[in-house]
mmCIF file of C-alpha atoms in Angstrom:
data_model
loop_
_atom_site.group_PDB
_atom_site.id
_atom_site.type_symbol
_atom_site.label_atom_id
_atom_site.label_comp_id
_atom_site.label_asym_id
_atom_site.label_seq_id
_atom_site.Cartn_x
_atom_site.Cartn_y
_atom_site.Cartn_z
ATOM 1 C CA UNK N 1 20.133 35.864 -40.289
ATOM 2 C CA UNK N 2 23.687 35.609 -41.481
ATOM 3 C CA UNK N 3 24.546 38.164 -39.444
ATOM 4 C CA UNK N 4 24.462 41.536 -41.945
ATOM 5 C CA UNK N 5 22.066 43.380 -40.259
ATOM 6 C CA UNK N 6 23.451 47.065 -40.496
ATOM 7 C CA UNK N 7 23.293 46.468 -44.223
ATOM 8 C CA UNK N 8 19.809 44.555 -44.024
ATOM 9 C CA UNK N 9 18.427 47.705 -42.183
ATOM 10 C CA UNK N 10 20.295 50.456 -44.777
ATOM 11 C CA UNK N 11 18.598 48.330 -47.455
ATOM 12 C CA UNK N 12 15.247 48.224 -46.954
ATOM 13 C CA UNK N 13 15.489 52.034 -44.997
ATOM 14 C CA UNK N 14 16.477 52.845 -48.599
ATOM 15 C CA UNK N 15 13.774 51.163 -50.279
ATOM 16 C CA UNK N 16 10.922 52.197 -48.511
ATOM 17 C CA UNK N 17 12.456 55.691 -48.435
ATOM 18 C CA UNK N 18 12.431 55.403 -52.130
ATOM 19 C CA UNK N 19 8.831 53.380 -52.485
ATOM 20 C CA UNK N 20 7.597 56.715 -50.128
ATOM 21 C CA UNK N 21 6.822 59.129 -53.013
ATOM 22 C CA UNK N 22 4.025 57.518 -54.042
ATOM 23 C CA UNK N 23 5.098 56.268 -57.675
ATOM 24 C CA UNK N 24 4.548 52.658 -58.357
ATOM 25 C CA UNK N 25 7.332 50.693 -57.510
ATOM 26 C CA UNK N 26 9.568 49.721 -60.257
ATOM 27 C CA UNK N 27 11.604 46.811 -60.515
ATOM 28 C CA UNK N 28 14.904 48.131 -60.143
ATOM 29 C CA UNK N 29 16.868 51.262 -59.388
ATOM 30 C CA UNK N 30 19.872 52.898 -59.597
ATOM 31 C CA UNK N 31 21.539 52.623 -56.560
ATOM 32 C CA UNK N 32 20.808 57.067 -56.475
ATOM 33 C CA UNK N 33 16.731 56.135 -56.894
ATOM 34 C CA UNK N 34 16.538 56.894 -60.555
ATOM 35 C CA UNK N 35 15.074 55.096 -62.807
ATOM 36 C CA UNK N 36 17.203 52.123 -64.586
ATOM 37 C CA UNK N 37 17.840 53.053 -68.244
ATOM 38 C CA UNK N 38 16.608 51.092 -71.235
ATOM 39 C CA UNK N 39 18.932 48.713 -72.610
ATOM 40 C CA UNK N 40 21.162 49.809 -75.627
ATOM 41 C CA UNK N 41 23.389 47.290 -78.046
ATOM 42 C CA UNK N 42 27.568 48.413 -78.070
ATOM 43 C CA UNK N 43 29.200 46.644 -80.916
ATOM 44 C CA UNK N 44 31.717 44.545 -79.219
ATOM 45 C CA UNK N 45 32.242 40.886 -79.223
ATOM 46 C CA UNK N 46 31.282 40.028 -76.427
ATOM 47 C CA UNK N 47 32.657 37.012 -73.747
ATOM 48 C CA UNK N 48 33.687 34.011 -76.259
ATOM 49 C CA UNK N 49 31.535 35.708 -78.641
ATOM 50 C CA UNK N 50 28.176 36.177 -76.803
ATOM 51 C CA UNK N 51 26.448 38.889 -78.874
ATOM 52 C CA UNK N 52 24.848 41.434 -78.629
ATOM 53 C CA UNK N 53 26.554 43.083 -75.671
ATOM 54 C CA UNK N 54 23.904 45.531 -73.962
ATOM 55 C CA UNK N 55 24.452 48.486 -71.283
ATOM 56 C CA UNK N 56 21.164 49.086 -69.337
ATOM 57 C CA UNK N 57 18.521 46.790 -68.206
ATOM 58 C CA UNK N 58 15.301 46.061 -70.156
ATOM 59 C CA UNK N 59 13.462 45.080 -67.179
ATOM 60 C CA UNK N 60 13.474 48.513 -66.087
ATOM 61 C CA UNK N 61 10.290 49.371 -67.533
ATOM 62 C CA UNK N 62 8.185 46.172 -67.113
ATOM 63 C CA UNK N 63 5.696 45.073 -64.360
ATOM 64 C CA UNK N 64 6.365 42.143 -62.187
ATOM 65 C CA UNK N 65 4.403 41.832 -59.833
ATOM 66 C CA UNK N 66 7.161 39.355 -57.809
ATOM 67 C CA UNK N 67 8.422 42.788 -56.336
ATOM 68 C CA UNK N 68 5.107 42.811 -53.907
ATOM 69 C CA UNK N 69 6.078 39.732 -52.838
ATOM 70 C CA UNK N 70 9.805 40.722 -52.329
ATOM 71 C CA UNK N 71 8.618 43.817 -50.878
ATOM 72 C CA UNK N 72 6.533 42.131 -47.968
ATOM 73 C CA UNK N 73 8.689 39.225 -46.898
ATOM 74 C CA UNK N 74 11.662 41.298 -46.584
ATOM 75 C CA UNK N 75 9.785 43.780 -44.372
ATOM 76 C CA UNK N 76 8.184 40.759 -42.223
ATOM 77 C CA UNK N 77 12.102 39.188 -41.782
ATOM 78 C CA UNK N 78 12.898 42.777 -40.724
ATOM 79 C CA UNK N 79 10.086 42.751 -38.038
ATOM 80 C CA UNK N 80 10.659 39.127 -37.103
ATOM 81 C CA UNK N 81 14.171 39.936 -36.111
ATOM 82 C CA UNK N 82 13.285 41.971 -33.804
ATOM 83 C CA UNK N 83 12.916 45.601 -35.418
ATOM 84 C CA UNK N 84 9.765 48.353 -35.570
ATOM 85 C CA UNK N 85 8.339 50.033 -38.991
ATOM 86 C CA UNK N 86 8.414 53.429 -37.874
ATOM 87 C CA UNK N 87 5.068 55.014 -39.033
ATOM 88 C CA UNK N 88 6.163 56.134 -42.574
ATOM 89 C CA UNK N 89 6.907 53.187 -43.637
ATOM 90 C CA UNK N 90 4.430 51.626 -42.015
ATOM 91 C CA UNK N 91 1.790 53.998 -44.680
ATOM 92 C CA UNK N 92 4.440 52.953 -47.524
ATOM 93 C CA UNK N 93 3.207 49.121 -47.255
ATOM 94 C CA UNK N 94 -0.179 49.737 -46.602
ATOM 95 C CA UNK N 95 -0.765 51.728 -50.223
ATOM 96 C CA UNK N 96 1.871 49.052 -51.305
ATOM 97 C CA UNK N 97 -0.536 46.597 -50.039
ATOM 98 C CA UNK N 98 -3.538 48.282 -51.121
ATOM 99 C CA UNK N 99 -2.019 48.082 -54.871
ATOM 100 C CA UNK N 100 -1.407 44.957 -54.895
ATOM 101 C CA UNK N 101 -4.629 43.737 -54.243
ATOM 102 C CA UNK N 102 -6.004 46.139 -57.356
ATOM 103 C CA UNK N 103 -2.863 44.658 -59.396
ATOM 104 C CA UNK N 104 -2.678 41.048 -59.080
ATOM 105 C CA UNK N 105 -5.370 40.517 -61.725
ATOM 106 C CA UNK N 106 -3.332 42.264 -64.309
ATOM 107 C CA UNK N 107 -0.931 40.356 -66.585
ATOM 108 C CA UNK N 108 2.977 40.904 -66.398
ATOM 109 C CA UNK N 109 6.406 40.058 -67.058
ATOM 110 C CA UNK N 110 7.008 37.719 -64.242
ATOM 111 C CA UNK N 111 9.956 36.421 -62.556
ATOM 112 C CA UNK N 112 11.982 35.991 -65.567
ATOM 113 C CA UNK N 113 11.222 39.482 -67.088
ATOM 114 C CA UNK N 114 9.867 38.178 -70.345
ATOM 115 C CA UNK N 115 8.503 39.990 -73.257
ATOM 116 C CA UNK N 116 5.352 39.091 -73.684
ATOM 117 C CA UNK N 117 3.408 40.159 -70.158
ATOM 118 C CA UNK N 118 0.843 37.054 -69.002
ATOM 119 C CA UNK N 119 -0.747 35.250 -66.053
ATOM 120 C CA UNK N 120 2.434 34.207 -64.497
ATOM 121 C CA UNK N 121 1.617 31.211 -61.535
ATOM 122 C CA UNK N 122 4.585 32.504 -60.135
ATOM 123 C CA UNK N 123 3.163 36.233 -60.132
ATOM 124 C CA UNK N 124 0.436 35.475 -59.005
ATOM 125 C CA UNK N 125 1.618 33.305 -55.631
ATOM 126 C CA UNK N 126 4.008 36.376 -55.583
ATOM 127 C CA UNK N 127 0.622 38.424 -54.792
ATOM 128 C CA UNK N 128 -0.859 35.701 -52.676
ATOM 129 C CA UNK N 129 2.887 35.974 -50.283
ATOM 130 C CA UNK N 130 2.452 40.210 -50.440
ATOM 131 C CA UNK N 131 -0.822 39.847 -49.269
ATOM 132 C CA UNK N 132 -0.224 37.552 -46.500
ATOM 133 C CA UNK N 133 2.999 39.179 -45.105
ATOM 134 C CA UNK N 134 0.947 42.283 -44.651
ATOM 135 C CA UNK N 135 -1.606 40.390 -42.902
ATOM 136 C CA UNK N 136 0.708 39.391 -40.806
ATOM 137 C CA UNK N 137 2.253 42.592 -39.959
ATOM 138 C CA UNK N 138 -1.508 43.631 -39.691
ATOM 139 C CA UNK N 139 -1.523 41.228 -36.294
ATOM 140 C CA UNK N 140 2.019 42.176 -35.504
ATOM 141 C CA UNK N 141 1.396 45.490 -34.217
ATOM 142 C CA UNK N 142 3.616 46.963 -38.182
ATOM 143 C CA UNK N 143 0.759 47.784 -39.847
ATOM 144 C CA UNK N 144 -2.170 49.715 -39.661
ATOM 145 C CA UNK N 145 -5.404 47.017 -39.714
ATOM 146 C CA UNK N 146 -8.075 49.526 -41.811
ATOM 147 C CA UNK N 147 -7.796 47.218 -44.774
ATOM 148 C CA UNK N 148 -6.839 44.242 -43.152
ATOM 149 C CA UNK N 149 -10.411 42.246 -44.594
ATOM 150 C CA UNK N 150 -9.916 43.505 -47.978
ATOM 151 C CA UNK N 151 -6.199 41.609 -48.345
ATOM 152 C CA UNK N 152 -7.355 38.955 -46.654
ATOM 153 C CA UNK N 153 -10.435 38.410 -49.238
ATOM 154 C CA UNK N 154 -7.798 39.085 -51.903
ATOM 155 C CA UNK N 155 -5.485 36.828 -50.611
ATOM 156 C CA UNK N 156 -7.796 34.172 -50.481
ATOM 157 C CA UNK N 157 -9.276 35.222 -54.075
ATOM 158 C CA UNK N 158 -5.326 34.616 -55.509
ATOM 159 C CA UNK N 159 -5.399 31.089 -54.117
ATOM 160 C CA UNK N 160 -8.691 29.962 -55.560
ATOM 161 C CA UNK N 161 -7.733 31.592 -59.031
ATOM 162 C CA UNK N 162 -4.767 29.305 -59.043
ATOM 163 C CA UNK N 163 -6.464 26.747 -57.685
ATOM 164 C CA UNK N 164 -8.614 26.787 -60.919
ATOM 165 C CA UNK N 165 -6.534 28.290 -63.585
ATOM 166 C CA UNK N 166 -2.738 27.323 -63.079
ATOM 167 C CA UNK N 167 -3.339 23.856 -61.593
ATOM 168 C CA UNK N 168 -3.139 20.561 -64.134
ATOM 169 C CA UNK N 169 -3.921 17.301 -63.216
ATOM 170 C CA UNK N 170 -2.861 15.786 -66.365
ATOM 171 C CA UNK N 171 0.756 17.152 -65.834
ATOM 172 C CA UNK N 172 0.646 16.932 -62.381
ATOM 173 C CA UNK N 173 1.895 20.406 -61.460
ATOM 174 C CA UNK N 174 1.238 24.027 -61.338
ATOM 175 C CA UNK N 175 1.879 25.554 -64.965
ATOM 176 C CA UNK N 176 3.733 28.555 -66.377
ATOM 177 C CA UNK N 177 0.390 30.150 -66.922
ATOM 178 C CA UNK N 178 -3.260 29.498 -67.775
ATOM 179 C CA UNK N 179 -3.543 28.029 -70.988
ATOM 180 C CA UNK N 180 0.298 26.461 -71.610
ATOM 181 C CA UNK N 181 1.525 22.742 -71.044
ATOM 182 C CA UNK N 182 4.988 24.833 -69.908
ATOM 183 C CA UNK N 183 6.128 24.194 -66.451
ATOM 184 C CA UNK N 184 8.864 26.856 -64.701
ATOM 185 C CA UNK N 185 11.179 26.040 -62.069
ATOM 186 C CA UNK N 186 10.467 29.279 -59.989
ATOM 187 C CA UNK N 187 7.837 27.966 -58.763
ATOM 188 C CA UNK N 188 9.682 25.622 -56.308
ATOM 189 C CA UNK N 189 10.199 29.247 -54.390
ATOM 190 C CA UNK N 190 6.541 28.713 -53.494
ATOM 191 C CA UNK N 191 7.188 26.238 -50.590
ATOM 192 C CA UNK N 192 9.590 28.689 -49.501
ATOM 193 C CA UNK N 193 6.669 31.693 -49.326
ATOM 194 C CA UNK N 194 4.306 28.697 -47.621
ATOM 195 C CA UNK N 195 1.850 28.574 -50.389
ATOM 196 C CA UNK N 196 -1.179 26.636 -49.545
ATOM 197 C CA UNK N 197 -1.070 23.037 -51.132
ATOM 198 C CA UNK N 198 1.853 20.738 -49.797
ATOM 199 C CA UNK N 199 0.551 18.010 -52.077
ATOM 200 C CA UNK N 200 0.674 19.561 -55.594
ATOM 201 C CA UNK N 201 3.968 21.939 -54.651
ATOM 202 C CA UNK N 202 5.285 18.164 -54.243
ATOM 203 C CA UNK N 203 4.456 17.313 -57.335
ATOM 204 C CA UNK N 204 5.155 20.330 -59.068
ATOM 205 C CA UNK N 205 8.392 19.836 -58.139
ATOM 206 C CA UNK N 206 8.702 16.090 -59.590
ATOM 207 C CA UNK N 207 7.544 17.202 -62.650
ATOM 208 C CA UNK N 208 9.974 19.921 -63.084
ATOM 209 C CA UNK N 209 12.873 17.808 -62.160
ATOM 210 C CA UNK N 210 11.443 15.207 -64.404
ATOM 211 C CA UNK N 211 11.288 17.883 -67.325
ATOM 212 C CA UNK N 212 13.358 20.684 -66.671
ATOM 213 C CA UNK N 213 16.594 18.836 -64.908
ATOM 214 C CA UNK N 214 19.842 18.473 -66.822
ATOM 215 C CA UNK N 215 22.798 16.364 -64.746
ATOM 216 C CA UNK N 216 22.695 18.409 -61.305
ATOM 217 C CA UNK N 217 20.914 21.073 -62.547
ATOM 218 C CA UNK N 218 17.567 22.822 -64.338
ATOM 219 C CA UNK N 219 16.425 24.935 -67.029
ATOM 220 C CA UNK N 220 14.171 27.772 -66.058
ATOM 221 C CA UNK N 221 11.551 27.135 -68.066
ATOM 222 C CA UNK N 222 10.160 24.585 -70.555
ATOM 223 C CA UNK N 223 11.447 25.578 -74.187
ATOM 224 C CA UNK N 224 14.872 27.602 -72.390
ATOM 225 C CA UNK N 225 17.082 24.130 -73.649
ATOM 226 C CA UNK N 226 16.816 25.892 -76.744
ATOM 227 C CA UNK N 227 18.511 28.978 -76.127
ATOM 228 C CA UNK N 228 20.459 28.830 -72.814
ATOM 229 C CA UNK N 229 22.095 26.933 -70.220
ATOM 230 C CA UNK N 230 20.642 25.806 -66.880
ATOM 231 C CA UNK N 231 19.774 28.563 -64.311
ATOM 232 C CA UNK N 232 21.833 27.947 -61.231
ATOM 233 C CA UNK N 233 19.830 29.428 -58.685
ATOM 234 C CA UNK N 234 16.744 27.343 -59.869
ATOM 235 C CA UNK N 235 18.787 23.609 -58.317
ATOM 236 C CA UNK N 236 19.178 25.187 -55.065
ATOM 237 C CA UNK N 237 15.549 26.572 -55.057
ATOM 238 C CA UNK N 238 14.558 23.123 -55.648
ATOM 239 C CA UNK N 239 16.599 21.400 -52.690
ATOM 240 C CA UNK N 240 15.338 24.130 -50.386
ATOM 241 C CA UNK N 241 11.796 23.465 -51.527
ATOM 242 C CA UNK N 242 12.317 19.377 -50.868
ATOM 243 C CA UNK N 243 14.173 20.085 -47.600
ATOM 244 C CA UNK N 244 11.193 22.039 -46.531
ATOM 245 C CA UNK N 245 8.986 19.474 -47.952
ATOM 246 C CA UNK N 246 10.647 16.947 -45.122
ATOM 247 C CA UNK N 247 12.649 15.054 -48.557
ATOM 248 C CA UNK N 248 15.594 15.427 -46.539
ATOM 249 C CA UNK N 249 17.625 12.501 -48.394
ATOM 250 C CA UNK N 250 16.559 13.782 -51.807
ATOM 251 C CA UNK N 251 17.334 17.390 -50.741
ATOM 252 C CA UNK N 252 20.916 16.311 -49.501
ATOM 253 C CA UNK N 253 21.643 14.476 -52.393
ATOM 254 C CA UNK N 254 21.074 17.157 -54.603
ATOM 255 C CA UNK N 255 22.410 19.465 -52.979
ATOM 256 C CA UNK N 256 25.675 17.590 -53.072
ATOM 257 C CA UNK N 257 25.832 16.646 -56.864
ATOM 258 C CA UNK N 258 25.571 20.233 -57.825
ATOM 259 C CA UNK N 259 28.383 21.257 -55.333
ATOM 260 C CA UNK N 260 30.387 18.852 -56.441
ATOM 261 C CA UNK N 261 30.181 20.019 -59.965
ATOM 262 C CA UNK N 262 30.619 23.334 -59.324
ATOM 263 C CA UNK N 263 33.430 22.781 -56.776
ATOM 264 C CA UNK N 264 35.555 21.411 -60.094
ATOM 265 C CA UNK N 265 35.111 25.025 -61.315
ATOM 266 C CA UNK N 266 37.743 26.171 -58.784
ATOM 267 C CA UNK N 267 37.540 29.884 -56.862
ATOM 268 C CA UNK N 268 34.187 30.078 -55.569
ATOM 269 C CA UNK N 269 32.392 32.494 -57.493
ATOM 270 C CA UNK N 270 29.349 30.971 -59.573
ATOM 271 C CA UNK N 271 27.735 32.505 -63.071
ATOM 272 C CA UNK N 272 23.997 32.550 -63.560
ATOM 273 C CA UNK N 273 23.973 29.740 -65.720
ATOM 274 C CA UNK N 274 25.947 26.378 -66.576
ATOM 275 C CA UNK N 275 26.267 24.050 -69.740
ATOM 276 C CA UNK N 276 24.807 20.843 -68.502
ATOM 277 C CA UNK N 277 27.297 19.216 -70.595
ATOM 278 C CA UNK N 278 30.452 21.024 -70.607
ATOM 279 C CA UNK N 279 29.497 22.644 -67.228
ATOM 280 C CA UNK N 280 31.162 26.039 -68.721
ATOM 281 C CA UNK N 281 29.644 29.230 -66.975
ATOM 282 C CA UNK N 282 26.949 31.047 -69.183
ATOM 283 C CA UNK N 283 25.438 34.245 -68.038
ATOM 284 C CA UNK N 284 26.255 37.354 -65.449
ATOM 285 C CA UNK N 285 29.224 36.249 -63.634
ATOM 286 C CA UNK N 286 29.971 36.273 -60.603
ATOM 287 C CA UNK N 287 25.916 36.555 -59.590
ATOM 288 C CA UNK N 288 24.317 37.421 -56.782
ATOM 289 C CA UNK N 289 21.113 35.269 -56.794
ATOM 290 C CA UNK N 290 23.319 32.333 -57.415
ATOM 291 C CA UNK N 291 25.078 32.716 -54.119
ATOM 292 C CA UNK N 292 21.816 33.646 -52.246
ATOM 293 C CA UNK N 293 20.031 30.196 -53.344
ATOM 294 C CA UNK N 294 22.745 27.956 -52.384
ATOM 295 C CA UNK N 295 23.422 30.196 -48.617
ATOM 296 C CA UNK N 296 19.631 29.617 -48.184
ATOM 297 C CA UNK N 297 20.155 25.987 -49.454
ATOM 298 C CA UNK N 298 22.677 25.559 -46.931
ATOM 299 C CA UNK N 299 21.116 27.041 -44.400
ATOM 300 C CA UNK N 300 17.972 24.972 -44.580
ATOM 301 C CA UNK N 301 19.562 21.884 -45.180
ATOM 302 C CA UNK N 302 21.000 22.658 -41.838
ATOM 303 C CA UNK N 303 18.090 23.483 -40.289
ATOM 304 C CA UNK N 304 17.780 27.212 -40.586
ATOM 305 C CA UNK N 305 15.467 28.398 -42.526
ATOM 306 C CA UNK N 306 16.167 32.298 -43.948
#
């Protein structure tokens, strides 16, 4: 949508070339297909003395089951922009499909690639999107329709699990996960993936401003005050999520508090996190996903939704 599409086609040609062996899909590659490698500590400093400094990636070896959900809506932008899934890949997300419907019961690491694998809400509406998308492929012509019923059942089984195991009336939001009083900002992204339930997304998002906002700008997760600065993609998740909600005024104005901050920061190029307070970049810098949220925060703000 922003014009790219030669590299938007290379992408996900390379992804579904690489999801076409069969293995379960991991969560990130080398840009040759190989497997990321574990994490390992180099003893330097680090930036203004951010120990320990780490080569690798530990998420390469954890489950998230967001990646179905990734998987599926890029392949149904693809097709919506006009392009066919030639038959290979077509197969590709249909066993992709298939496994996510076995999978979404399982625990994992979720969104945020934590250490201790659970019933992510997020995961799980992650499942709920995969599901869906393929659906709609199913009726687009993309997809072959053999198993169409059985995602659709498990679709529908996803929403009533949340329905009765991530929902809270006395917060007034969708939780972290079963069992916790935690809320976690990622879950704005589900008004972006149309998850059913206008009325609690709305309030799922009031709460997490109310307990997760900092200035302009929001934690990840309840209890991440503690340890880190605010996640800069997770603002401009939340004024997509209000735009789309039809809280135009409340979308706008956010929108242009956190701009304004970050336009005092000078050439452009944003971190993954901020200090609420001294509004100092924390985190991977320059990164990626914090450009992406505020182009799709732009974008829908002006009436163009990604």
């Amino acid at each position: 949508r922003i014009g790219a599409f030669a590299e938007a086609k290379a992408g996900l040609t390379w992804l579904l070339h690489r999801l076409g062996d069969g293995t379960q899909p991991q969560v990130c590659y080398t840009l040759s297909g190989d497997h990321v490698a574990d994490a390992t500590t180099v003893a330097l400093p680090g930036y203004k003395g951010s120990a320990p400094v780490r080569i690798g990636n530990l998420a390469g070896e954890q489950h998230q089951h967001g990646i179905y959900g990734d998987i599926f809506e890029t392949a149904g932008r693809f097709v919506a922009c006009g392009n066919v899934l030639d038959a290979r890949s077509a197969e590709t997300l249909s066993h992709l499909a298939d496994e996510c419907a076995d999978r979404w019961r399982l625990p994992d690491a979720g969104i945020w690639e934590l250490h201790e694998d659970r019933h992510y809400t997020m995961s799980k509406i992650s499942c709920w999107q995969a599901l869906q998308r393929a659906i709609e492929l199913v009726d687009a012509g993309q997809m072959p329709s053999t198993c169409r019923d059985r995602w659709s059942r498990e679709r529908d089984r996803i929403a009533a699990w949340i329905g009765e195991h991530c929902w809270s009336e006395k917060r007034g939001a969708y939780l972290m996960y079963p069992g916790t009083e935690r809320l976690d900002a990622s879950l704005a992204l589900a008004v972006r993936f149309r998850f059913d339930g206008e009325d609690r997304l709305a309030r799922t998002l009031d709460a997490i401003d109310a307990e997760l906002g900092a200035g302009d700008f929001h934690y990840r997760y309840s209890g991440a005050a503690d340890e880190e600065g605010c996640f800069l993609a997770c603002t401009f998740w939340m004024v997509e999520a209000r735009m789309l909600l039809g809280q135009r005024e409340r979308a706008q104005g956010q929108f242009d508090a956190a701009m304004a901050t970050l336009g005092a920061r000078g050439v452009g190029t944003y971190a993954e996190m901020i200090d609420p307070e001294t509004h100092a970049f924390l985190g991977n810098t320059p990164q990626g996903l914090t450009h992406l949220a505020i182009i799709q925060a732009i974008a829908t703000l002006g009436g163009r939704e990604l």
